[in-house]
PDB file of N, CA and C in Angstrom:
ATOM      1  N   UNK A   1      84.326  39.519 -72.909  1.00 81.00           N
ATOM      2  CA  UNK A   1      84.773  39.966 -71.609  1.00 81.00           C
ATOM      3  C   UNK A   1      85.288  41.390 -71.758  1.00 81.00           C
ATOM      4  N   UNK A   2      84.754  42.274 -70.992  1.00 82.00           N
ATOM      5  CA  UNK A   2      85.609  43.389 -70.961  1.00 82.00           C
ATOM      6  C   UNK A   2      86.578  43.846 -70.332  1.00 82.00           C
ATOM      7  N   UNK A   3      87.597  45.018 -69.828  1.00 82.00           N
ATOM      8  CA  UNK A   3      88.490  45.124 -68.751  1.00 82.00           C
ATOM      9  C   UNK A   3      87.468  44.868 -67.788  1.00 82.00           C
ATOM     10  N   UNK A   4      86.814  45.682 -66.979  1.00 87.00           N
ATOM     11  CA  UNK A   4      86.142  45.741 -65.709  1.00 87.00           C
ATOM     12  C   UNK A   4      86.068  44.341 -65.477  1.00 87.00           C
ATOM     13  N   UNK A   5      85.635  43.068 -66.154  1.00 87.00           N
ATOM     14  CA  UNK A   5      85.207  41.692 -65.913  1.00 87.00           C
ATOM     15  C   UNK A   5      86.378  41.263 -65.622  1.00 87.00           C
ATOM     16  N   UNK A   6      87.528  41.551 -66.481  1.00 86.00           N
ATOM     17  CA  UNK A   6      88.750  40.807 -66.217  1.00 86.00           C
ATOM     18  C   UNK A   6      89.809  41.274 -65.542  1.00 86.00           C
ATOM     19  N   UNK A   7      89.643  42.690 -64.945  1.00 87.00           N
ATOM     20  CA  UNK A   7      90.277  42.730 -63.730  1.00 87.00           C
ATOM     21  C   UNK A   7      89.864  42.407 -62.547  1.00 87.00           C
ATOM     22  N   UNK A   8      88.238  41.667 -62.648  1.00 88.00           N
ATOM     23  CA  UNK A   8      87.774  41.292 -61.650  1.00 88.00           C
ATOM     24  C   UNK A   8      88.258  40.057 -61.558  1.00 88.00           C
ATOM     25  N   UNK A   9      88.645  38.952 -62.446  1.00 89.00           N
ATOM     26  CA  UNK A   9      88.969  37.971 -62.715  1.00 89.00           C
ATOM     27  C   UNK A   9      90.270  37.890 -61.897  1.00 89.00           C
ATOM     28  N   UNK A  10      90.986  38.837 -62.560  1.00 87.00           N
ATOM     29  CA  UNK A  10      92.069  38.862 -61.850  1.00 87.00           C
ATOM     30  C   UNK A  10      92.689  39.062 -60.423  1.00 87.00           C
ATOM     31  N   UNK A  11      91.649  39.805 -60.057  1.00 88.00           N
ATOM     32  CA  UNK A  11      91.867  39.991 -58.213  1.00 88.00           C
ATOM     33  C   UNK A  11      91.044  38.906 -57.917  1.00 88.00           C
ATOM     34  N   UNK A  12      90.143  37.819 -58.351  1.00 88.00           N
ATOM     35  CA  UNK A  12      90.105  36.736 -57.754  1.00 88.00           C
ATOM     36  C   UNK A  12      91.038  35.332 -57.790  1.00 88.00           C
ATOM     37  N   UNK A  13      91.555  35.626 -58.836  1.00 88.00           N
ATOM     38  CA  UNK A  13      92.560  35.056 -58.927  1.00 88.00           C
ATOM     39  C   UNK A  13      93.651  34.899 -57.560  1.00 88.00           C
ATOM     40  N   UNK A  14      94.199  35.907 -57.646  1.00 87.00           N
ATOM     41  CA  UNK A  14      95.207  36.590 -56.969  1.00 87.00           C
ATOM     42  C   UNK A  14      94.793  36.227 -55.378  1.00 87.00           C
ATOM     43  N   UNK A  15      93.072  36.230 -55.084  1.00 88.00           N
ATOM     44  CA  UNK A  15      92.524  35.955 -53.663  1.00 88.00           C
ATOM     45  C   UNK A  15      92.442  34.788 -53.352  1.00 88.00           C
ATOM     46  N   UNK A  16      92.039  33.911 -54.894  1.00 91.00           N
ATOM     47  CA  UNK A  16      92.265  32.343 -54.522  1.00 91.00           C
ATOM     48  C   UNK A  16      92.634  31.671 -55.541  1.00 91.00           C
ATOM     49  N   UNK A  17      93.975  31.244 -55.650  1.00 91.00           N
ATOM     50  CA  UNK A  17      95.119  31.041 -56.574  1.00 91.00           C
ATOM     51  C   UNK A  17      94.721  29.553 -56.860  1.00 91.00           C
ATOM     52  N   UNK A  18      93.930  28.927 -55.789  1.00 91.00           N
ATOM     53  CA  UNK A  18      93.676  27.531 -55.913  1.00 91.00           C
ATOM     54  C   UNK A  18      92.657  27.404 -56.927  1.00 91.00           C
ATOM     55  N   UNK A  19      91.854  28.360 -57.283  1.00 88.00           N
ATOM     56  CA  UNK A  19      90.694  27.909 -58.271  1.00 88.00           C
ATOM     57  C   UNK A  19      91.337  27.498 -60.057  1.00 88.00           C
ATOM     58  N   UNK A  20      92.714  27.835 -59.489  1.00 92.00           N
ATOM     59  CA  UNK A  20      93.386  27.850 -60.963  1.00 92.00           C
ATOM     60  C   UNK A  20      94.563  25.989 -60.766  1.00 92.00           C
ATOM     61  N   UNK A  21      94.313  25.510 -62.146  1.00 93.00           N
ATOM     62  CA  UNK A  21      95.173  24.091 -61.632  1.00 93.00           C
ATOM     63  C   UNK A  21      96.378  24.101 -62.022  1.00 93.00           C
ATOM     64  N   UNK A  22      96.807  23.194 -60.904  1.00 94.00           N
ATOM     65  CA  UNK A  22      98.546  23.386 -60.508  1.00 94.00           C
ATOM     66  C   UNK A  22      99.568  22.946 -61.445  1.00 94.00           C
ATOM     67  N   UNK A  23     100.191  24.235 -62.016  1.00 93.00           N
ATOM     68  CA  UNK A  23     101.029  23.643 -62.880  1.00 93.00           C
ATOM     69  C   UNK A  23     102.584  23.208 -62.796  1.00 93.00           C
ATOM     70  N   UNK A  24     102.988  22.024 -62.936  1.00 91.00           N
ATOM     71  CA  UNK A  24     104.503  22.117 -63.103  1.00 91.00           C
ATOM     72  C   UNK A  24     105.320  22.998 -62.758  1.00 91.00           C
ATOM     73  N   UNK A  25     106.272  22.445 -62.152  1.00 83.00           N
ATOM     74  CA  UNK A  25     106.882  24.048 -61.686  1.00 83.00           C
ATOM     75  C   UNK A  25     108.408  24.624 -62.745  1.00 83.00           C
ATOM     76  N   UNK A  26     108.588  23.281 -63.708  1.00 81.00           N
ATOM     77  CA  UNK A  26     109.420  23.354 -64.758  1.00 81.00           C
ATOM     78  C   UNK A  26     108.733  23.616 -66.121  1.00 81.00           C
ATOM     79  N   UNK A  27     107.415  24.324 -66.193  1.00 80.00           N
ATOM     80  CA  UNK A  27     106.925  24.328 -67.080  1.00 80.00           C
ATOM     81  C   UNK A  27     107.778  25.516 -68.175  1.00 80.00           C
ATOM     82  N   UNK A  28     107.806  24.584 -69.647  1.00 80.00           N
ATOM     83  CA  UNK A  28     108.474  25.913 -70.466  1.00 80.00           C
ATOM     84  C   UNK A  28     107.450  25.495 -71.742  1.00 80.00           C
ATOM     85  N   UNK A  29     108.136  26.192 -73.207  1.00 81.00           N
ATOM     86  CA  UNK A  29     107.736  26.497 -74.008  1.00 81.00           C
ATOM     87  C   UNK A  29     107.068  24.932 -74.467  1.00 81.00           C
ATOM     88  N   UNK A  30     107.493  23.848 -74.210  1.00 87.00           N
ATOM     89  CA  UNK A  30     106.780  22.802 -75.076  1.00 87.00           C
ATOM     90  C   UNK A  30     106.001  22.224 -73.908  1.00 87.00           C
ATOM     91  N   UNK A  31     105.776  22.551 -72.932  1.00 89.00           N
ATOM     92  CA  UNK A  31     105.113  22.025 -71.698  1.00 89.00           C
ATOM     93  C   UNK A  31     103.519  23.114 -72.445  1.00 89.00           C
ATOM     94  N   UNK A  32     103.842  24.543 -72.855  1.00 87.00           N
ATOM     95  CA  UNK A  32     102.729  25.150 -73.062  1.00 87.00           C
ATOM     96  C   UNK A  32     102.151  24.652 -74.322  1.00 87.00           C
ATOM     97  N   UNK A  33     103.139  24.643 -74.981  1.00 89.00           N
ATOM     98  CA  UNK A  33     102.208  24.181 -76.351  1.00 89.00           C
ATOM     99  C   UNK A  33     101.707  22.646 -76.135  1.00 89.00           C
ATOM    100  N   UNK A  34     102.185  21.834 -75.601  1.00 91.00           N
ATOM    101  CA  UNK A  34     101.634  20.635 -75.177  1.00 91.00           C
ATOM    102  C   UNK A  34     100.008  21.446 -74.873  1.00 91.00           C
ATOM    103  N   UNK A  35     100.249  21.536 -73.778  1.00 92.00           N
ATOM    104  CA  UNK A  35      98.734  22.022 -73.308  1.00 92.00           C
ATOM    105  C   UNK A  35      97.711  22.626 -73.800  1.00 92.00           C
ATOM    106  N   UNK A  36      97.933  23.448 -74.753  1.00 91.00           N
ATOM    107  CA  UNK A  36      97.313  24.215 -75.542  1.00 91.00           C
ATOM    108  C   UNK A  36      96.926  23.217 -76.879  1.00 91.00           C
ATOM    109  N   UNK A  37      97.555  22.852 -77.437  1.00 91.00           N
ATOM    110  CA  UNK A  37      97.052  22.052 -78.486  1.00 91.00           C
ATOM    111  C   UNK A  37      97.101  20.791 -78.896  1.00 91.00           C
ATOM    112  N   UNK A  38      97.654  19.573 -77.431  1.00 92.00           N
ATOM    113  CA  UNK A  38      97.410  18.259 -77.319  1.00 92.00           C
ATOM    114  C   UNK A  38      95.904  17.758 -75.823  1.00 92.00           C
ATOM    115  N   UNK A  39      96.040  19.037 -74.947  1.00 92.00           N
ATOM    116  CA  UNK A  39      94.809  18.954 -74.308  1.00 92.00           C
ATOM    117  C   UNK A  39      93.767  19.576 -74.765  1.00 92.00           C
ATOM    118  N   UNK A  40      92.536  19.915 -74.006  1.00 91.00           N
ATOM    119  CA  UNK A  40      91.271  20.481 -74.373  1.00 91.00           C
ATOM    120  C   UNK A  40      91.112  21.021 -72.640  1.00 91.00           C
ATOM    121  N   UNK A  41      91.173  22.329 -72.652  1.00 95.00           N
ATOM    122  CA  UNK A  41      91.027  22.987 -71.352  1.00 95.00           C
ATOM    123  C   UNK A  41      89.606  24.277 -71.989  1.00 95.00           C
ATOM    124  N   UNK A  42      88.857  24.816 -71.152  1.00 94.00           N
ATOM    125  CA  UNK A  42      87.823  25.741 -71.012  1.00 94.00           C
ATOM    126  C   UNK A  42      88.930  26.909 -70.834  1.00 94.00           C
ATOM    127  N   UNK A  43      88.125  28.116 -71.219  1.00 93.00           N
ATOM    128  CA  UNK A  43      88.903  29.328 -71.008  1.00 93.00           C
ATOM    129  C   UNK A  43      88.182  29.836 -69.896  1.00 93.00           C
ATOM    130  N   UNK A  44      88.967  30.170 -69.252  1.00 92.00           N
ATOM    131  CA  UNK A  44      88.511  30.423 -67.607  1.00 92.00           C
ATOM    132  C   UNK A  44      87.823  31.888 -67.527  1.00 92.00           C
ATOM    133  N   UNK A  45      87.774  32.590 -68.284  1.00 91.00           N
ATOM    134  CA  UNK A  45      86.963  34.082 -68.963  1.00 91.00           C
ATOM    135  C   UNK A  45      85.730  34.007 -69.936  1.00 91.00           C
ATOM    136  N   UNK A  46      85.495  33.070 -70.704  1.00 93.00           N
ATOM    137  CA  UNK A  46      84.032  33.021 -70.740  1.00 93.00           C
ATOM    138  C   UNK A  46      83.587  30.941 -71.630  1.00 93.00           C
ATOM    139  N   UNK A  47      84.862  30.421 -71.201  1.00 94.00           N
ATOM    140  CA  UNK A  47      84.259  29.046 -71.318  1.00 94.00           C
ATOM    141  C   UNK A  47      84.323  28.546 -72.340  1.00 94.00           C
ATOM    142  N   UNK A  48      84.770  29.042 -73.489  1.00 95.00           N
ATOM    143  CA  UNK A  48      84.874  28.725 -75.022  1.00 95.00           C
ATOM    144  C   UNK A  48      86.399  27.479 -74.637  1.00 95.00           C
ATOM    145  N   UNK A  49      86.361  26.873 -75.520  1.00 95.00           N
ATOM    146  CA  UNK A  49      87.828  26.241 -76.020  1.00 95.00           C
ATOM    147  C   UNK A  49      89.255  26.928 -75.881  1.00 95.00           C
ATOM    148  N   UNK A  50      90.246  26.807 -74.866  1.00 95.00           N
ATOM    149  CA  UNK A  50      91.424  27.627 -74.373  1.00 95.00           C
ATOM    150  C   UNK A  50      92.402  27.385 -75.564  1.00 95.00           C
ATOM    151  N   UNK A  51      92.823  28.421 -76.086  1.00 94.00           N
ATOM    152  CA  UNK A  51      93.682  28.690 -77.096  1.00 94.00           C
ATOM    153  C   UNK A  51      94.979  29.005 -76.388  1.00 94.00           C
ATOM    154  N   UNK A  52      95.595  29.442 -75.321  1.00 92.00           N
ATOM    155  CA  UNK A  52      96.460  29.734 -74.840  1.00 92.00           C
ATOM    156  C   UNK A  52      96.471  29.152 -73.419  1.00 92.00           C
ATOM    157  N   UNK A  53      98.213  29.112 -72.917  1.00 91.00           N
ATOM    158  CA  UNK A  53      97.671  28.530 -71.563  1.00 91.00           C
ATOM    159  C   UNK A  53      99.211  29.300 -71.336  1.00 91.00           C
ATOM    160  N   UNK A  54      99.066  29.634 -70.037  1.00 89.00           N
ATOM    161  CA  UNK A  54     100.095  30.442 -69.399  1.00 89.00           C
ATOM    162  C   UNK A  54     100.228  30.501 -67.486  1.00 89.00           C
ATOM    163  N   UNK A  55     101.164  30.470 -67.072  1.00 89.00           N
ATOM    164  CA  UNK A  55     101.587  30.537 -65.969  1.00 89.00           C
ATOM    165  C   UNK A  55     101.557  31.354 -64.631  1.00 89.00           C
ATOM    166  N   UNK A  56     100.801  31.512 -64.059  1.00 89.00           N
ATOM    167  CA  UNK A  56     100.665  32.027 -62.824  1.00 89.00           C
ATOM    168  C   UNK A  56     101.491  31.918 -61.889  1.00 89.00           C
ATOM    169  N   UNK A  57     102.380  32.915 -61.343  1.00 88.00           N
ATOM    170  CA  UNK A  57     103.338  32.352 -60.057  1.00 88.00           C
ATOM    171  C   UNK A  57     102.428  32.729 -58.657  1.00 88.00           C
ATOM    172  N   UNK A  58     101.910  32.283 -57.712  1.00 89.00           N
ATOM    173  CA  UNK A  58     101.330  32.420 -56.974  1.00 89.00           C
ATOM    174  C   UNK A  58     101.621  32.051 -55.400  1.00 89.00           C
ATOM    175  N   UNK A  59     101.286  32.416 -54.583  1.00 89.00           N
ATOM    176  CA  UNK A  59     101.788  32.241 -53.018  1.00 89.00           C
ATOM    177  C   UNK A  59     101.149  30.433 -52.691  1.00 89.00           C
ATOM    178  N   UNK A  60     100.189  29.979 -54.048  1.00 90.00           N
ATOM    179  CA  UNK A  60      99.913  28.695 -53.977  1.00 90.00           C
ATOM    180  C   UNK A  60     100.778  27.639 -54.186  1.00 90.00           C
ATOM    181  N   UNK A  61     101.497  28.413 -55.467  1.00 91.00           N
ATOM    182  CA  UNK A  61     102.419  27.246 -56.080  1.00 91.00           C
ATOM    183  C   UNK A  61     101.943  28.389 -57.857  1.00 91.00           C
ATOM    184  N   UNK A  62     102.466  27.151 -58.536  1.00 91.00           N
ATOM    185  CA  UNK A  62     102.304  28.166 -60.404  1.00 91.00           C
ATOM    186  C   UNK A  62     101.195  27.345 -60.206  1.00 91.00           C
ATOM    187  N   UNK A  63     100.363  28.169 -60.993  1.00 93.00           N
ATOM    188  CA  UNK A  63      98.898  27.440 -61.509  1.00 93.00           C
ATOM    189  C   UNK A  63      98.766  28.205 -63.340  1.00 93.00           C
ATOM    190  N   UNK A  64      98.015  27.245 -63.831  1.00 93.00           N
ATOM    191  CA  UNK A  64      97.756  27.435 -65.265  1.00 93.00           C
ATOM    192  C   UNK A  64      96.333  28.041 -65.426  1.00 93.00           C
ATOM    193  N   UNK A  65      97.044  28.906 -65.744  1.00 93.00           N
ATOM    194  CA  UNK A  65      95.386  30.223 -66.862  1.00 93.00           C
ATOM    195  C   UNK A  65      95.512  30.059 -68.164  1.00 93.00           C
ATOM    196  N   UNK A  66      94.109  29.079 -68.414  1.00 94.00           N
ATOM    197  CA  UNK A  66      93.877  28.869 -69.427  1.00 94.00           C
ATOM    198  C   UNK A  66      92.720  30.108 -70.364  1.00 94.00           C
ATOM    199  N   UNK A  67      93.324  30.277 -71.311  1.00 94.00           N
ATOM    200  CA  UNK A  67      92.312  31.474 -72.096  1.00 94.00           C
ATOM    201  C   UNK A  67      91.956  31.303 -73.650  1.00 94.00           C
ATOM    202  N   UNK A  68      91.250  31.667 -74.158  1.00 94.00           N
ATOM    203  CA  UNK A  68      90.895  32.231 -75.587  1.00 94.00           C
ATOM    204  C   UNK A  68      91.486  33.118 -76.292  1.00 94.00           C
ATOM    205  N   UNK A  69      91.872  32.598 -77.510  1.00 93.00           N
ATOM    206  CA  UNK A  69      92.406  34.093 -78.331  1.00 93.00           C
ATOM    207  C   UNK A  69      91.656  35.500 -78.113  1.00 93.00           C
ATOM    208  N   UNK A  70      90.396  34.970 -77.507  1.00 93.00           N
ATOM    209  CA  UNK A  70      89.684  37.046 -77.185  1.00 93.00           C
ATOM    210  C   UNK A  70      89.647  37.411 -76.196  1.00 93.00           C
ATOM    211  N   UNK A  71      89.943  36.061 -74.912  1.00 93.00           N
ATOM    212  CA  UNK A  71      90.076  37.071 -73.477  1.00 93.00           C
ATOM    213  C   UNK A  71      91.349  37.079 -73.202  1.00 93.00           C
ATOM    214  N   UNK A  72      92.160  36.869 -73.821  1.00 92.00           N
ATOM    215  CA  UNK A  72      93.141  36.801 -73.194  1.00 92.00           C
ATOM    216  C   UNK A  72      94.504  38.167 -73.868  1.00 92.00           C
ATOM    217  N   UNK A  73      93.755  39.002 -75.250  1.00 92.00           N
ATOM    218  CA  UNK A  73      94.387  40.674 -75.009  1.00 92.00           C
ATOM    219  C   UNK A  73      93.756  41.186 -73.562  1.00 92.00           C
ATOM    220  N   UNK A  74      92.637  40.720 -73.127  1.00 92.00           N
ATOM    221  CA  UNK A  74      91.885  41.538 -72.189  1.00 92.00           C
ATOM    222  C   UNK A  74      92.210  41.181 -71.136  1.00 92.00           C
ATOM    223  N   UNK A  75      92.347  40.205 -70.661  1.00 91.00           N
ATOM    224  CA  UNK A  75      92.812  39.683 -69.572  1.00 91.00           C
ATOM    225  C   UNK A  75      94.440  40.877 -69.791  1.00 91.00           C
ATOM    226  N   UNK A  76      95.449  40.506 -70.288  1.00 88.00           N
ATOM    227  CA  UNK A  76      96.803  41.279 -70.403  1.00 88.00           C
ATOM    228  C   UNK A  76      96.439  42.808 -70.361  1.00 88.00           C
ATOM    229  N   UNK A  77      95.585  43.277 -70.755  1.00 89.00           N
ATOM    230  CA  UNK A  77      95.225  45.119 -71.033  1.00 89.00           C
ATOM    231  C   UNK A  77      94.840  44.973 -69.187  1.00 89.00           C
ATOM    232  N   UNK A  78      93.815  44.279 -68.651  1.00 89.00           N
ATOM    233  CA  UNK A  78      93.643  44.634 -67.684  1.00 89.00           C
ATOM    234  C   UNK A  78      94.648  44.149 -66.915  1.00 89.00           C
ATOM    235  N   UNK A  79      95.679  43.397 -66.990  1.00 84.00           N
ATOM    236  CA  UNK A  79      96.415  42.958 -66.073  1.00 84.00           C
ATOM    237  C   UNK A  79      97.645  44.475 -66.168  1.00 84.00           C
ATOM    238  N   UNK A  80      97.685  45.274 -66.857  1.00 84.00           N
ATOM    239  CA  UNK A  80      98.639  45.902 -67.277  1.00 84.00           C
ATOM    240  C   UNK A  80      97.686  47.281 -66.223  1.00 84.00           C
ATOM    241  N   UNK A  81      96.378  47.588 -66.114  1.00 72.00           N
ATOM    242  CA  UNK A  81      96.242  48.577 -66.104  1.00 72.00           C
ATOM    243  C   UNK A  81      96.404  48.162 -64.186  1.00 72.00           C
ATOM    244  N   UNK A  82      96.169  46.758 -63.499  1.00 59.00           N
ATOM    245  CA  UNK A  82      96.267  46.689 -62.595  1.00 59.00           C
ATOM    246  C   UNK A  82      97.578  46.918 -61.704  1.00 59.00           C
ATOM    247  N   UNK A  83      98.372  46.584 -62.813  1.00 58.00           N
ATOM    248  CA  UNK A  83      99.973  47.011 -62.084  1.00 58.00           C
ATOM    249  C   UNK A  83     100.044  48.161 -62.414  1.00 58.00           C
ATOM    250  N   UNK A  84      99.896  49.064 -62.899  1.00 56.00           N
ATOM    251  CA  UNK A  84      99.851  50.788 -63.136  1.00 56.00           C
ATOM    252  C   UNK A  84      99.647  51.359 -61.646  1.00 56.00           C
ATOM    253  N   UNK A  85      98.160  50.982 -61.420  1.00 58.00           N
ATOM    254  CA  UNK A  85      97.179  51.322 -60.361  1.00 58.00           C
ATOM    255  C   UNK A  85      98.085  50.835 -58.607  1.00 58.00           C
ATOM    256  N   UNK A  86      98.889  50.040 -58.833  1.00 57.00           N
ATOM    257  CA  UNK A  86      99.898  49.456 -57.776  1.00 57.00           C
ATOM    258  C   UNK A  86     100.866  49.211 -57.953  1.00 57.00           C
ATOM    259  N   UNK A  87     101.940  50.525 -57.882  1.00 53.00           N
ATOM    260  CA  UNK A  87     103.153  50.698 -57.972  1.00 53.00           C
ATOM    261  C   UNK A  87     104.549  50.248 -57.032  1.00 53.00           C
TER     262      UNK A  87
END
């Protein structure tokens, strides 16, 4: 995945918060590692096995973005360059 893909990712995200599933709204550190390495989730950036899983606060509710150890610097680089761009 590159930035361009995953800031696209990300403004769809952001457009429909529902495509992402609803997480707990007390979710903390052993709620993530639960998820990450007692479930089996897809990485929502190119489909491999989700190595990380992290929290979305959204106008939906929190939803869980699940990712890969390789999209998910990219996913963060582009999420970083998107809040730059909207101050």
């Amino acid at each position: 995945m590159n930035t361009a893909a995953a800031t696209g990712l990300l403004h769809l995200i952001a457009a429909e918060p529902t495509l992402l599933p609803a997480a707990p709204q007390d979710a903390e550190g052993d709620t993530l590692l639960r998820r990450v390495h007692d479930e089996h989730h897809s990485c929502l950036g190119c489909g491999h096995t989700a190595s990380c899983a992290v929290i979305v606060h959204s106008p939906a509710g929190d939803r869980w973005l699940d990712l890969c150890s390789s999209c998910w610097p990219t996913i963060r680089r582009a999420n970083d360059v998107t809040d730059e761009a909207n101050p």
